[in-house]
XYZ file of C-alpha atoms in Angstrom:
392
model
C 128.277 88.079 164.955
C 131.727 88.115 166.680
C 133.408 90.850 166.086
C 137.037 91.294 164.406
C 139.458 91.988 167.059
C 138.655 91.045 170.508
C 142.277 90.909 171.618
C 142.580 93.940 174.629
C 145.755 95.017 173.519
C 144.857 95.682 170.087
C 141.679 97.359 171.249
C 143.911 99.634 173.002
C 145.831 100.385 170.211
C 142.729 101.079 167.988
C 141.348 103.432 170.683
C 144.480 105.361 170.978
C 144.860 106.044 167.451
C 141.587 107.561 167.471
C 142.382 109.868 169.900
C 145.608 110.541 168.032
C 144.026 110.889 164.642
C 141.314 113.454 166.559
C 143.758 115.319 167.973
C 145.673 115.975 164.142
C 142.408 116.354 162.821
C 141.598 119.204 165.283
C 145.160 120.540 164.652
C 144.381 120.384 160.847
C 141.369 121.970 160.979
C 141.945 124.298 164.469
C 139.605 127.546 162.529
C 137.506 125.695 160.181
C 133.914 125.628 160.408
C 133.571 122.182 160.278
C 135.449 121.950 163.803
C 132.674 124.228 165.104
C 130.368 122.128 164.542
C 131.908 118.784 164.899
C 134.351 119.911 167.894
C 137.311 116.902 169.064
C 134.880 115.049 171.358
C 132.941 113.750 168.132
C 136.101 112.540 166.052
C 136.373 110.725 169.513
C 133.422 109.087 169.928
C 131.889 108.395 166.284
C 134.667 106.241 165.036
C 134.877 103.727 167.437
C 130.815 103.586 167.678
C 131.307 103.145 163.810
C 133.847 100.477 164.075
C 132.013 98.637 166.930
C 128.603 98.533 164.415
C 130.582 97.281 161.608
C 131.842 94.351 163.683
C 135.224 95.439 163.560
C 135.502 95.951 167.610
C 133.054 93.870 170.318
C 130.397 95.662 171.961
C 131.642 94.145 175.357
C 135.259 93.838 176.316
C 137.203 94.043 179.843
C 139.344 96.277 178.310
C 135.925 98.908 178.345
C 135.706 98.210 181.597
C 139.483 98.833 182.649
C 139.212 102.281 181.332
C 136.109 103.546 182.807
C 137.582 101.961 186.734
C 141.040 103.534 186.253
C 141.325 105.728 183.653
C 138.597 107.936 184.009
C 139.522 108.669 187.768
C 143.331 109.344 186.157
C 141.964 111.666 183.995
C 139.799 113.338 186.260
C 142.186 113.334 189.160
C 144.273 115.759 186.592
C 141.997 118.481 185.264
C 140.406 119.097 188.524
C 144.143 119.374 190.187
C 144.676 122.256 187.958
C 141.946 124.300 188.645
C 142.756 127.883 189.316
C 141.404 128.114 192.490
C 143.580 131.377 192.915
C 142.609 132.388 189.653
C 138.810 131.872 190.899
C 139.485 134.541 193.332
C 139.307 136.759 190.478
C 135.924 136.317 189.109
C 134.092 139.220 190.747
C 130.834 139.398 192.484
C 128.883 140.272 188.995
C 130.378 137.520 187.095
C 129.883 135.309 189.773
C 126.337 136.034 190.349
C 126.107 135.362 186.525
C 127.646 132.019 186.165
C 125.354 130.707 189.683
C 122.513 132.174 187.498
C 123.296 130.368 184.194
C 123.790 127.087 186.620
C 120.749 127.475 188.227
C 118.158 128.243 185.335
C 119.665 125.021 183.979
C 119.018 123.438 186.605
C 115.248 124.731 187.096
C 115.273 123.697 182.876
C 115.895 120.215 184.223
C 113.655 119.775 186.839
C 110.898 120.984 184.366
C 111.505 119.023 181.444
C 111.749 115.985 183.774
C 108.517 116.432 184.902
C 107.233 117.137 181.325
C 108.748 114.055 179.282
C 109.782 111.359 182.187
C 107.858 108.936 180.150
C 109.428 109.453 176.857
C 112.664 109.322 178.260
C 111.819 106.246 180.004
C 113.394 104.195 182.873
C 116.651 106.210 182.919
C 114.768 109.776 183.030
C 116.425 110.739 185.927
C 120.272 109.346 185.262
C 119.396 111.270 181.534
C 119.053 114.602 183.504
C 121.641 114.106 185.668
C 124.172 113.167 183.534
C 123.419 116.258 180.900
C 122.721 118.734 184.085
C 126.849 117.866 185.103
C 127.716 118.552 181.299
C 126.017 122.130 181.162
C 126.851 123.058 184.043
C 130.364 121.713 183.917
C 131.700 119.916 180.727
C 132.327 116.653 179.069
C 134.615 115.536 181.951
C 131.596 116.415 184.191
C 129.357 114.292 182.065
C 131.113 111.073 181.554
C 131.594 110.904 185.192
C 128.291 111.594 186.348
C 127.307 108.595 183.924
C 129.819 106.244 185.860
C 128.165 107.370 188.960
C 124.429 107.175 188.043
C 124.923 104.077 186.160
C 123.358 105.446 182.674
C 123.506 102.900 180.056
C 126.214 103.243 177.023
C 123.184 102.323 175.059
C 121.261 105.555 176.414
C 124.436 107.175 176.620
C 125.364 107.705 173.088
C 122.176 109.733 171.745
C 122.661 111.687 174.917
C 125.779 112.938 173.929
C 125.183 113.776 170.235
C 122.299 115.518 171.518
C 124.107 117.487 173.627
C 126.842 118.625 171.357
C 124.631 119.717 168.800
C 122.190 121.924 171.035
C 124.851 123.203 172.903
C 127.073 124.529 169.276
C 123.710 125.515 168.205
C 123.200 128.167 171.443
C 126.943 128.742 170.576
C 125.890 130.367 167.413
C 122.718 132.018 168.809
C 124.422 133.732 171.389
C 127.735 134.962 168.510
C 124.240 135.890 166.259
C 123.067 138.490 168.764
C 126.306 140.193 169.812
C 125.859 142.764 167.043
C 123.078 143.907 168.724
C 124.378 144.595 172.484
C 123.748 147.804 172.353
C 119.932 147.125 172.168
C 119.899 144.583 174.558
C 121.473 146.585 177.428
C 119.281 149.164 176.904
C 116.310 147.245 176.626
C 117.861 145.488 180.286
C 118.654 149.234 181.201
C 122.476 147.496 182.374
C 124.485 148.728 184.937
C 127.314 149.588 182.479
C 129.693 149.642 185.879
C 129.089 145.793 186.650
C 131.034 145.616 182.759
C 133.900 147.698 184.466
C 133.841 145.248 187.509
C 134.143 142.225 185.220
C 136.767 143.031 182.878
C 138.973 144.859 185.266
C 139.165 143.175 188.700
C 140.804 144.417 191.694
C 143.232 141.531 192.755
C 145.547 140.708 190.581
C 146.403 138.059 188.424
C 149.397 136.163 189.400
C 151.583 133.909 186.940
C 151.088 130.308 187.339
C 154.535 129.002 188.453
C 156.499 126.836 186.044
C 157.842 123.167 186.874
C 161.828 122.944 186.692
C 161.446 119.323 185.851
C 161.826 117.690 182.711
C 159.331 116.652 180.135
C 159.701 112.895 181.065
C 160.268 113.638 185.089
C 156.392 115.816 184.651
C 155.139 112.785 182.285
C 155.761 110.663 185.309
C 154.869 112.284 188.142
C 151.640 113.104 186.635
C 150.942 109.425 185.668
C 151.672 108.747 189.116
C 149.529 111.209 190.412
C 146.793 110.566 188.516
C 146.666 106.388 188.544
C 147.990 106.345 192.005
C 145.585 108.836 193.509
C 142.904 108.047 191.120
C 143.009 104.496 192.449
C 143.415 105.149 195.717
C 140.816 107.858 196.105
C 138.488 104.917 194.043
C 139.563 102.528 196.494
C 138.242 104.955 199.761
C 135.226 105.911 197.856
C 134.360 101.733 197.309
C 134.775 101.753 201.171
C 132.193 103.686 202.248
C 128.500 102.417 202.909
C 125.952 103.311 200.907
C 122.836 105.314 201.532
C 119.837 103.253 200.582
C 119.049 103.580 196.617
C 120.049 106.885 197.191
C 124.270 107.080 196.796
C 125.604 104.053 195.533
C 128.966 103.338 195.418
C 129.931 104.518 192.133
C 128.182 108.052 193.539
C 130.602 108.103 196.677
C 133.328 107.525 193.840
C 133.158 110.013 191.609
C 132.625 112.495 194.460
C 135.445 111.033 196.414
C 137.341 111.809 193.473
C 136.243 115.116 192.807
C 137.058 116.188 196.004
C 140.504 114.654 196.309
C 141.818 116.522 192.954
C 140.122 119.692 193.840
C 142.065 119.288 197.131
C 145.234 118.573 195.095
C 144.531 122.042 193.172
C 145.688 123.922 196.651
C 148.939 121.887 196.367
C 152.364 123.041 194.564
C 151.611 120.457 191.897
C 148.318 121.561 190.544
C 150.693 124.690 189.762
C 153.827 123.142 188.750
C 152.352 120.368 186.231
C 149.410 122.708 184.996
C 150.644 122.065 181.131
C 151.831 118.415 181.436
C 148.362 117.732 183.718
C 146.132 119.400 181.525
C 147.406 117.927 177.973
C 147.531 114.570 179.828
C 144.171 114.588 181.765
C 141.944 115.672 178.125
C 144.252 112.799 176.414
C 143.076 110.175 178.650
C 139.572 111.773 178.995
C 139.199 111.752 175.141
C 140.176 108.149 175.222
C 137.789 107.007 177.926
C 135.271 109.012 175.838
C 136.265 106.356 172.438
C 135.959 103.723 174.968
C 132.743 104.957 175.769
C 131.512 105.025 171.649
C 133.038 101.677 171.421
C 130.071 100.247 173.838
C 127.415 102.243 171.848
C 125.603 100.710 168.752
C 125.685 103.169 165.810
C 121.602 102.686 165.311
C 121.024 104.194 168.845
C 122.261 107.146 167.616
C 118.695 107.551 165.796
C 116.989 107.802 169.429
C 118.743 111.337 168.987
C 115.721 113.315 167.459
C 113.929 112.381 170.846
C 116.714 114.010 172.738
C 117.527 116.770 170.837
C 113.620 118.051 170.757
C 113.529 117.661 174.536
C 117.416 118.876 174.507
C 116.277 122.732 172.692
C 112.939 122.854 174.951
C 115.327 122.678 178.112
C 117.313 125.233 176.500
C 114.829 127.864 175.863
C 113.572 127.308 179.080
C 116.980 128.326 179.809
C 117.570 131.247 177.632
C 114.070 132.674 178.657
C 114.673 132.324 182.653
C 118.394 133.195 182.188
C 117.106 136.455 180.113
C 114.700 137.081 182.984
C 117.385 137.135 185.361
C 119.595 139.334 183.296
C 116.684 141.700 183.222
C 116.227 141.712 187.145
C 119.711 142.294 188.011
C 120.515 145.162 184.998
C 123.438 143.031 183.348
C 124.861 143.589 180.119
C 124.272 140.669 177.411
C 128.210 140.618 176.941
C 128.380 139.233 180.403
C 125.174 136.850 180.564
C 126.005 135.632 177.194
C 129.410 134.920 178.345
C 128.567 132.878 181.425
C 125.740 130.919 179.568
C 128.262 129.394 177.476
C 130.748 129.057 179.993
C 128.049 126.772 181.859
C 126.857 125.027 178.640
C 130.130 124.994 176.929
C 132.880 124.858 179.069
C 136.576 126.235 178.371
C 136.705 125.208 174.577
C 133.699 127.468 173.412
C 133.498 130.123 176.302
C 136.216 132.458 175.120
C 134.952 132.495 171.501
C 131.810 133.986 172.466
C 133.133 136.029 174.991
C 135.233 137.340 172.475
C 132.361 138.275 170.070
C 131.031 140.737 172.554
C 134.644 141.910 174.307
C 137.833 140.223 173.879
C 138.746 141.421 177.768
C 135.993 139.121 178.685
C 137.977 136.084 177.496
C 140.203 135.499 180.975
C 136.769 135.659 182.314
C 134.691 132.976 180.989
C 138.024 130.662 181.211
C 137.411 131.325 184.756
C 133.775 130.794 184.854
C 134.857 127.902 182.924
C 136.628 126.246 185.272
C 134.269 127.028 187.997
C 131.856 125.071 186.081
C 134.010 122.083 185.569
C 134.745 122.291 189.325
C 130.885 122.286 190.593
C 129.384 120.113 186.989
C 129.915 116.894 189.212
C 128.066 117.740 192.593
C 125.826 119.348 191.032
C 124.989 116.408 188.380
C 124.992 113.773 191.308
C 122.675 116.007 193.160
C 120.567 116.849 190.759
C 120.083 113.465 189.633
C 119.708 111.752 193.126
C 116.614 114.584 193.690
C 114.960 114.004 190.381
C 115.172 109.557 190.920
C 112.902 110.362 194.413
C 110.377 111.180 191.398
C 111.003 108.486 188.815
């Protein structure tokens, strides 16, 4: 059946007014329930996936594949520049230890449901872990890269991500459920009630980010420059360099070409000046490589999402259990380990809400863990994914 409108520009167009009607709707709707559940990376991706299955938009355009080469290195290229890396300073050794805990009981939840259900997942087992390994560790950015660089099929893709979302509000809600009973936790962890001190009152201190003097159109620019022009580039290098057998591709040495090149840009005058105008611009354009990406999925794959989200909650206890284990070992309050979990599984959207639930001075903390998710999710996808294909 041929679809509708197959002219690019008008593809475009559609695209960006889903974006644009997500972003109202989220406005609309900032402390409803219903965005809890359904948070802006849904409204992003269901529509066009809806549209595409209609036969409204084509399953297969160049414009798809425009996006994913140059977009979603602009976009990326901007978040990462505006990491805190100063800000990271701040963390403190318990919080620290917390967040490389969360990351690595994911990670050991990985490598143990890969082993477990490699041959339900099928062919793309390993590009499956990798890819959702980068998002709970890191975030959506994390994930859609990670995808670009293992080469995970939109068709796989899409179930993948619904999956995701919904196990990772669901822990969201777990972890808000049990803050009424921190009391009972610590004690039962027998916490070291001065590792709370540690985290919610560090010893450096926080320093203002510093404000551009340009104006909104000069800081529009300059970060469209700096995010095409480096993103290309830095796209460009990473296409350069040889591969390693089966084991980085080019699209690997890409993304982590990439990576590195906007956390380098995060040590820069830049990454502090255009924080705002980089952050607004680099979720704008990742939200629209994300409709892109829903655009390329059938609608009907979405039903592969029961598989997913069984395997999905498994991992997750498997989590919560080893993570809870860990907690126990080193005597930390729930308020922290809750905290970090969802920092690792949620990113910087759903972090501070939980932190909140348990102590609102904890949420400059998981922003930070946050961010230091968001700044490892990619490595830490690429290598968990290259490790697990040696098995596949």
């Amino acid at each position: 059946m041929k679809p509708l409108i197959e002219e690019p520009l008008f593809i475009i167009l559609i695209l960006l007014a889903v974006v644009m009607g997500a972003h109202l709707w989220a406005k609309w709707f900032k402390h409803s329930k219903l965005m809890r559940i359904l948070p802006t990376p849904i409204w992003c991706y269901i529509p066009p996936s809806l549209l595409t299955t209609a036969g409204i938009l084509p399953y297969q355009s160049p414009v798809y594949d425009w996006i994913s080469r140059y977009v979603l290195p602009a976009s990326l290229i901007l978040l990462l520049m505006t990491t805190h890396m100063a800000g990271l300073k701040r963390i403190g050794r318990v919080a620290l230890v917390a967040m490389l805990g969360a990351s690595a009981t994911v990670i050991l939840g990985g490598i143990a449901i890969f082993f477990l259900f490699r041959s339900q997942l099928g062919p793309e087992n390993w590009k499956l872990i990798g890819t959702l390994t980068a998002s709970w560790v890191g975030g959506t950015a994390n994930e859609l890269a990670v995808k670009e660089a293992t080469g995970l099929s939109d068709s796989a893709f899409g179930p993948l991500f619904i999956a995701d979302i919904t196990i990772v509000y669901v822990w969201m809600t777990f972890l808000m459920m049990i803050s009424g009973n921190q009391k009972k936790i610590d004690r039962f962890f027998h916490a070291k009630h001065r590792q709370m001190e540690e985290v919610l009152h560090p010893e450096e201190p926080e320093h203002a980010p510093r404000r551009s003097k340009k104006t909104l159109t000069q800081s529009l620019l300059l970060c469209v420059l700096i995010g095409f022009g480096v993103g290309s580039v830095a796209t460009w290098v990473g296409g350069k360099i040889p591969e390693i057998g089966i084991i980085i591709n080019r699209s690997t040495w890409i993304v982590m070409m990439i990576t590195t090149v906007g956390l380098g840009l995060a040590f820069t005058r830049y990454g502090r000046e255009e924080e705002a105008t980089a952050t607004q611009m680099g979720y704008f354009l990742l939200y629209f490589v994300l409709a892109s990406t829903g655009a390329k999925a059938h609608l009907l794959a979405i039903l592969k999402a029961p598989l997913l989200l069984g395997i999905g909650f498994i991992w997750m206890m498997i989590h919560g259990l080893l993570f809870l284990g860990f907690g126990k070992l080193f005597r930390m309050p729930i308020a922290i380990l809750a905290t970090a979990s969802q920092a690792a599984l949620g990113g910087v959207v759903s972090a501070p809400i939980v932190a909140s639930t348990y102590e609102k001075e904890l949420i400059s903390t998981a922003l930070l863990l946050a961010v230091f998710g968001n700044a490892i999710g990619n490595y830490v996808g690429i290598a968990m994914a290259q490790f697990l294909r040696l098995f596949a």
